[in-house]
Amino acid sequence: MNGLGHKAARLKEQGDQLGERALRHPWVEKLARLGYLAKGVVYAVVGVLALQVAFGQGGEMTDTRGALASLARETWGSVLLAVLAVGLMGYVLWRVVQAWMDPDDKGTGPKGIAVRVGYLVSAGIHASLALAALKLAVGAGGVGKHGDQSAQSWTARLLSEPFGQALVAVVGLVIAGVGVWQVRKAWTEKFRDKLRLGELDARHAAWVMHVCKGGIMARGAVFVLMGVFFLLAALRSNPREARGLDGALAALAEQPHGTVLLAIAAAGLVAYAVYMAVVSRYRRFVDA
């Protein structure tokens, strides 16, 4: 047993050293920065299209996959989508590194493990998004079901399983919980700890913080709304109640003063895209 324990410890040490080298590899940081920027571009498209709807200038309600399809219709769309695919895979790589090496010191407690598992879930979601972008770039097909269609389709599958309503309710609680966590993150300004805003003068740094806070908070609020719709789908055992990002934006537009609410949410998503650009430029990755 001692021999096996020693061998296991040595393998763990070797794995940690390999992970540390990967974490400090210059290309990891470069791809991560490109990844944040690519994610920002996608959210900027979603926000701008929703703003166009709010101001009666065309546009459409869509989610991140729908944003890719919109880009595919533009001049040089294939080239942009190819770059986005590479960037999104860089983001996937960084999420895996965050989950494995824990460069942000989330720890191994229950909360830390939950956050790191969340990084892996995020990696899977963005890997799927990167693949969709690549397929569109090479003309190998569309993005498939997205937005409300996708949400309602897999909600229906979950509801058909044993304890399906409970499963959908858990999904709703998780999505809403992520939204609340983002709102809290914005309110407490904890995200500032990872940014090198000291490189900016005080006035510009203050404006950056205002925009970033608004963006994170807006995205969080939309996630809370999406979570509520999944909870309604569970409560009523009706998959049609589930809504994706596009459906959540449409729900805002259907409310009294809906145009104003939609414009605020859409502007918030554009602000979130700015936040991603700020993270891409100023994030502190590995301390020297």
PDB file of C-alpha atoms in Angstrom, residues 33-195:
ATOM      1  CA  ARG A  33      -8.287  36.465 -24.416  1.00  0.00           C
ATOM      2  CA  LEU A  34      -9.507  35.691 -27.934  1.00  0.00           C
ATOM      3  CA  GLY A  35     -12.208  33.512 -26.392  1.00  0.00           C
ATOM      4  CA  TYR A  36     -13.572  36.271 -24.183  1.00  0.00           C
ATOM      5  CA  LEU A  37     -13.611  38.598 -27.176  1.00  0.00           C
ATOM      6  CA  ALA A  38     -15.425  36.040 -29.338  1.00  0.00           C
ATOM      7  CA  LYS A  39     -18.066  35.537 -26.658  1.00  0.00           C
ATOM      8  CA  GLY A  40     -18.472  39.300 -26.498  1.00  0.00           C
ATOM      9  CA  VAL A  41     -19.053  39.522 -30.247  1.00  0.00           C
ATOM     10  CA  VAL A  42     -21.838  36.935 -30.034  1.00  0.00           C
ATOM     11  CA  TYR A  43     -23.604  38.798 -27.225  1.00  0.00           C
ATOM     12  CA  ALA A  44     -23.150  42.093 -29.044  1.00  0.00           C
ATOM     13  CA  VAL A  45     -25.026  40.657 -32.033  1.00  0.00           C
ATOM     14  CA  VAL A  46     -27.853  39.388 -29.788  1.00  0.00           C
ATOM     15  CA  GLY A  47     -28.113  42.779 -28.102  1.00  0.00           C
ATOM     16  CA  VAL A  48     -27.964  44.868 -31.273  1.00  0.00           C
ATOM     17  CA  LEU A  49     -30.628  42.756 -33.003  1.00  0.00           C
ATOM     18  CA  ALA A  50     -32.912  43.139 -29.970  1.00  0.00           C
ATOM     19  CA  LEU A  51     -32.257  46.898 -29.891  1.00  0.00           C
ATOM     20  CA  GLN A  52     -33.334  47.095 -33.527  1.00  0.00           C
ATOM     21  CA  VAL A  53     -36.591  45.382 -32.585  1.00  0.00           C
ATOM     22  CA  ALA A  54     -37.125  47.797 -29.689  1.00  0.00           C
ATOM     23  CA  PHE A  55     -36.637  50.838 -31.924  1.00  0.00           C
ATOM     24  CA  GLY A  56     -38.641  49.425 -34.826  1.00  0.00           C
ATOM     25  CA  GLN A  57     -35.629  49.114 -37.095  1.00  0.00           C
ATOM     26  CA  GLY A  58     -36.034  45.451 -38.023  1.00  0.00           C
ATOM     27  CA  GLY A  59     -33.814  43.044 -36.124  1.00  0.00           C
ATOM     28  CA  GLU A  60     -35.005  39.917 -34.372  1.00  0.00           C
ATOM     29  CA  MET A  61     -35.160  38.218 -31.001  1.00  0.00           C
ATOM     30  CA  THR A  62     -32.514  35.544 -30.955  1.00  0.00           C
ATOM     31  CA  ASP A  63     -30.049  33.688 -28.779  1.00  0.00           C
ATOM     32  CA  THR A  64     -26.337  33.019 -29.201  1.00  0.00           C
ATOM     33  CA  ARG A  65     -26.833  30.353 -31.874  1.00  0.00           C
ATOM     34  CA  GLY A  66     -29.262  32.580 -33.726  1.00  0.00           C
ATOM     35  CA  ALA A  67     -26.636  35.326 -33.596  1.00  0.00           C
ATOM     36  CA  LEU A  68     -24.237  33.024 -35.450  1.00  0.00           C
ATOM     37  CA  ALA A  69     -26.857  32.363 -38.122  1.00  0.00           C
ATOM     38  CA  SER A  70     -27.344  36.113 -38.468  1.00  0.00           C
ATOM     39  CA  LEU A  71     -23.612  36.637 -38.968  1.00  0.00           C
ATOM     40  CA  ALA A  72     -23.560  33.907 -41.620  1.00  0.00           C
ATOM     41  CA  ARG A  73     -25.839  36.050 -43.792  1.00  0.00           C
ATOM     42  CA  GLU A  74     -23.444  38.993 -43.769  1.00  0.00           C
ATOM     43  CA  THR A  75     -20.613  39.812 -46.175  1.00  0.00           C
ATOM     44  CA  TRP A  76     -17.442  38.076 -44.979  1.00  0.00           C
ATOM     45  CA  GLY A  77     -19.676  36.137 -42.595  1.00  0.00           C
ATOM     46  CA  SER A  78     -17.840  32.868 -43.197  1.00  0.00           C
ATOM     47  CA  VAL A  79     -14.479  34.417 -42.333  1.00  0.00           C
ATOM     48  CA  LEU A  80     -15.844  36.024 -39.164  1.00  0.00           C
ATOM     49  CA  LEU A  81     -17.511  32.776 -38.124  1.00  0.00           C
ATOM     50  CA  ALA A  82     -14.260  30.865 -38.605  1.00  0.00           C
ATOM     51  CA  VAL A  83     -12.449  33.357 -36.365  1.00  0.00           C
ATOM     52  CA  LEU A  84     -15.247  33.124 -33.810  1.00  0.00           C
ATOM     53  CA  ALA A  85     -15.032  29.322 -33.869  1.00  0.00           C
ATOM     54  CA  VAL A  86     -11.315  29.495 -33.033  1.00  0.00           C
ATOM     55  CA  GLY A  87     -11.975  32.101 -30.347  1.00  0.00           C
ATOM     56  CA  LEU A  88     -14.774  30.109 -28.767  1.00  0.00           C
ATOM     57  CA  MET A  89     -12.572  27.022 -28.651  1.00  0.00           C
ATOM     58  CA  GLY A  90      -9.987  29.173 -26.890  1.00  0.00           C
ATOM     59  CA  TYR A  91     -12.673  30.035 -24.355  1.00  0.00           C
ATOM     60  CA  VAL A  92     -13.454  26.321 -23.981  1.00  0.00           C
ATOM     61  CA  LEU A  93      -9.769  25.613 -23.329  1.00  0.00           C
ATOM     62  CA  TRP A  94      -9.634  28.319 -20.660  1.00  0.00           C
ATOM     63  CA  ARG A  95     -12.773  27.015 -18.938  1.00  0.00           C
ATOM     64  CA  VAL A  96     -11.212  23.543 -18.771  1.00  0.00           C
ATOM     65  CA  VAL A  97      -8.010  25.027 -17.335  1.00  0.00           C
ATOM     66  CA  GLN A  98     -10.083  26.941 -14.760  1.00  0.00           C
ATOM     67  CA  ALA A  99     -11.855  23.746 -13.731  1.00  0.00           C
ATOM     68  CA  TRP A 100      -8.699  21.631 -13.635  1.00  0.00           C
ATOM     69  CA  MET A 101      -5.962  23.951 -12.348  1.00  0.00           C
ATOM     70  CA  ASP A 102      -8.137  26.384 -10.368  1.00  0.00           C
ATOM     71  CA  PRO A 103      -6.069  29.502 -11.184  1.00  0.00           C
ATOM     72  CA  ASP A 104      -8.739  31.668  -9.517  1.00  0.00           C
ATOM     73  CA  ASP A 105      -8.413  29.801  -6.195  1.00  0.00           C
ATOM     74  CA  LYS A 106     -12.005  28.619  -5.941  1.00  0.00           C
ATOM     75  CA  GLY A 107     -10.801  25.752  -3.768  1.00  0.00           C
ATOM     76  CA  THR A 108     -12.102  22.235  -3.170  1.00  0.00           C
ATOM     77  CA  GLY A 109     -14.949  23.057  -0.803  1.00  0.00           C
ATOM     78  CA  PRO A 110     -18.567  22.518  -1.854  1.00  0.00           C
ATOM     79  CA  LYS A 111     -18.872  26.053  -3.261  1.00  0.00           C
ATOM     80  CA  GLY A 112     -15.545  25.836  -5.075  1.00  0.00           C
ATOM     81  CA  ILE A 113     -16.367  22.454  -6.586  1.00  0.00           C
ATOM     82  CA  ALA A 114     -19.762  23.758  -7.732  1.00  0.00           C
ATOM     83  CA  VAL A 115     -18.106  26.714  -9.463  1.00  0.00           C
ATOM     84  CA  ARG A 116     -15.507  24.504 -11.123  1.00  0.00           C
ATOM     85  CA  VAL A 117     -18.169  22.067 -12.334  1.00  0.00           C
ATOM     86  CA  GLY A 118     -19.935  25.121 -13.715  1.00  0.00           C
ATOM     87  CA  TYR A 119     -16.782  25.929 -15.679  1.00  0.00           C
ATOM     88  CA  LEU A 120     -16.942  22.474 -17.278  1.00  0.00           C
ATOM     89  CA  VAL A 121     -20.620  22.952 -18.148  1.00  0.00           C
ATOM     90  CA  SER A 122     -19.734  26.311 -19.682  1.00  0.00           C
ATOM     91  CA  ALA A 123     -16.947  24.613 -21.648  1.00  0.00           C
ATOM     92  CA  GLY A 124     -19.428  22.108 -23.070  1.00  0.00           C
ATOM     93  CA  ILE A 125     -21.946  24.799 -24.027  1.00  0.00           C
ATOM     94  CA  HIS A 126     -19.334  26.925 -25.776  1.00  0.00           C
ATOM     95  CA  ALA A 127     -17.775  23.907 -27.496  1.00  0.00           C
ATOM     96  CA  SER A 128     -21.190  23.256 -29.038  1.00  0.00           C
ATOM     97  CA  LEU A 129     -21.415  26.925 -30.027  1.00  0.00           C
ATOM     98  CA  ALA A 130     -17.933  26.808 -31.577  1.00  0.00           C
ATOM     99  CA  LEU A 131     -18.898  23.723 -33.573  1.00  0.00           C
ATOM    100  CA  ALA A 132     -22.038  25.474 -34.822  1.00  0.00           C
ATOM    101  CA  ALA A 133     -19.939  28.476 -35.899  1.00  0.00           C
ATOM    102  CA  LEU A 134     -17.487  26.201 -37.727  1.00  0.00           C
ATOM    103  CA  LYS A 135     -20.289  24.365 -39.539  1.00  0.00           C
ATOM    104  CA  LEU A 136     -21.782  27.648 -40.692  1.00  0.00           C
ATOM    105  CA  ALA A 137     -18.361  28.923 -41.765  1.00  0.00           C
ATOM    106  CA  VAL A 138     -17.747  25.941 -44.055  1.00  0.00           C
ATOM    107  CA  GLY A 139     -21.363  25.727 -45.228  1.00  0.00           C
ATOM    108  CA  ALA A 140     -21.940  22.347 -43.597  1.00  0.00           C
ATOM    109  CA  GLY A 141     -25.386  23.173 -42.220  1.00  0.00           C
ATOM    110  CA  GLY A 142     -27.275  25.499 -39.939  1.00  0.00           C
ATOM    111  CA  VAL A 143     -27.272  25.836 -36.182  1.00  0.00           C
ATOM    112  CA  GLY A 144     -30.207  23.466 -35.678  1.00  0.00           C
ATOM    113  CA  LYS A 145     -32.820  24.153 -33.037  1.00  0.00           C
ATOM    114  CA  HIS A 146     -32.078  27.167 -30.906  1.00  0.00           C
ATOM    115  CA  GLY A 147     -33.753  29.575 -28.533  1.00  0.00           C
ATOM    116  CA  ASP A 148     -37.296  28.664 -27.526  1.00  0.00           C
ATOM    117  CA  GLN A 149     -37.356  25.680 -29.899  1.00  0.00           C
ATOM    118  CA  SER A 150     -34.337  24.088 -28.256  1.00  0.00           C
ATOM    119  CA  ALA A 151     -35.505  24.897 -24.713  1.00  0.00           C
ATOM    120  CA  GLN A 152     -38.961  23.447 -25.318  1.00  0.00           C
ATOM    121  CA  SER A 153     -37.614  20.379 -27.110  1.00  0.00           C
ATOM    122  CA  TRP A 154     -35.352  19.152 -24.336  1.00  0.00           C
ATOM    123  CA  THR A 155     -37.830  20.265 -21.675  1.00  0.00           C
ATOM    124  CA  ALA A 156     -40.354  17.944 -23.314  1.00  0.00           C
ATOM    125  CA  ARG A 157     -37.781  15.127 -23.218  1.00  0.00           C
ATOM    126  CA  LEU A 158     -37.089  15.731 -19.537  1.00  0.00           C
ATOM    127  CA  LEU A 159     -40.794  15.834 -18.690  1.00  0.00           C
ATOM    128  CA  SER A 160     -41.241  12.432 -20.334  1.00  0.00           C
ATOM    129  CA  GLU A 161     -38.733  10.888 -17.907  1.00  0.00           C
ATOM    130  CA  PRO A 162     -39.478   9.639 -14.381  1.00  0.00           C
ATOM    131  CA  PHE A 163     -39.498  12.596 -11.995  1.00  0.00           C
ATOM    132  CA  GLY A 164     -39.436  14.805 -15.098  1.00  0.00           C
ATOM    133  CA  GLN A 165     -41.125  17.755 -13.431  1.00  0.00           C
ATOM    134  CA  ALA A 166     -38.538  17.706 -10.640  1.00  0.00           C
ATOM    135  CA  LEU A 167     -35.703  17.584 -13.197  1.00  0.00           C
ATOM    136  CA  VAL A 168     -37.072  20.583 -15.100  1.00  0.00           C
ATOM    137  CA  ALA A 169     -37.550  22.429 -11.812  1.00  0.00           C
ATOM    138  CA  VAL A 170     -33.906  21.771 -10.916  1.00  0.00           C
ATOM    139  CA  VAL A 171     -32.844  23.136 -14.317  1.00  0.00           C
ATOM    140  CA  GLY A 172     -34.938  26.236 -13.707  1.00  0.00           C
ATOM    141  CA  LEU A 173     -33.467  26.730 -10.238  1.00  0.00           C
ATOM    142  CA  VAL A 174     -29.923  26.340 -11.570  1.00  0.00           C
ATOM    143  CA  ILE A 175     -30.465  28.858 -14.383  1.00  0.00           C
ATOM    144  CA  ALA A 176     -32.152  31.320 -12.033  1.00  0.00           C
ATOM    145  CA  GLY A 177     -29.379  30.728  -9.476  1.00  0.00           C
ATOM    146  CA  VAL A 178     -26.730  31.540 -12.070  1.00  0.00           C
ATOM    147  CA  GLY A 179     -28.631  34.733 -12.829  1.00  0.00           C
ATOM    148  CA  VAL A 180     -28.805  35.731  -9.158  1.00  0.00           C
ATOM    149  CA  TRP A 181     -25.094  34.973  -8.791  1.00  0.00           C
ATOM    150  CA  GLN A 182     -24.330  37.273 -11.743  1.00  0.00           C
ATOM    151  CA  VAL A 183     -26.440  40.083 -10.286  1.00  0.00           C
ATOM    152  CA  ARG A 184     -24.630  39.693  -6.962  1.00  0.00           C
ATOM    153  CA  LYS A 185     -21.278  39.610  -8.764  1.00  0.00           C
ATOM    154  CA  ALA A 186     -22.126  42.915 -10.428  1.00  0.00           C
ATOM    155  CA  TRP A 187     -23.486  44.523  -7.259  1.00  0.00           C
ATOM    156  CA  THR A 188     -20.454  43.627  -5.129  1.00  0.00           C
ATOM    157  CA  GLU A 189     -18.000  44.432  -7.943  1.00  0.00           C
ATOM    158  CA  LYS A 190     -16.071  41.228  -7.184  1.00  0.00           C
ATOM    159  CA  PHE A 191     -15.209  40.900 -10.870  1.00  0.00           C
ATOM    160  CA  ARG A 192     -12.927  43.935 -10.524  1.00  0.00           C
ATOM    161  CA  ASP A 193     -10.372  41.867  -8.598  1.00  0.00           C
ATOM    162  CA  LYS A 194      -9.398  40.043 -11.802  1.00  0.00           C
ATOM    163  CA  LEU A 195      -9.044  43.196 -13.922  1.00  0.00           C
TER     164      LEU A 195
END
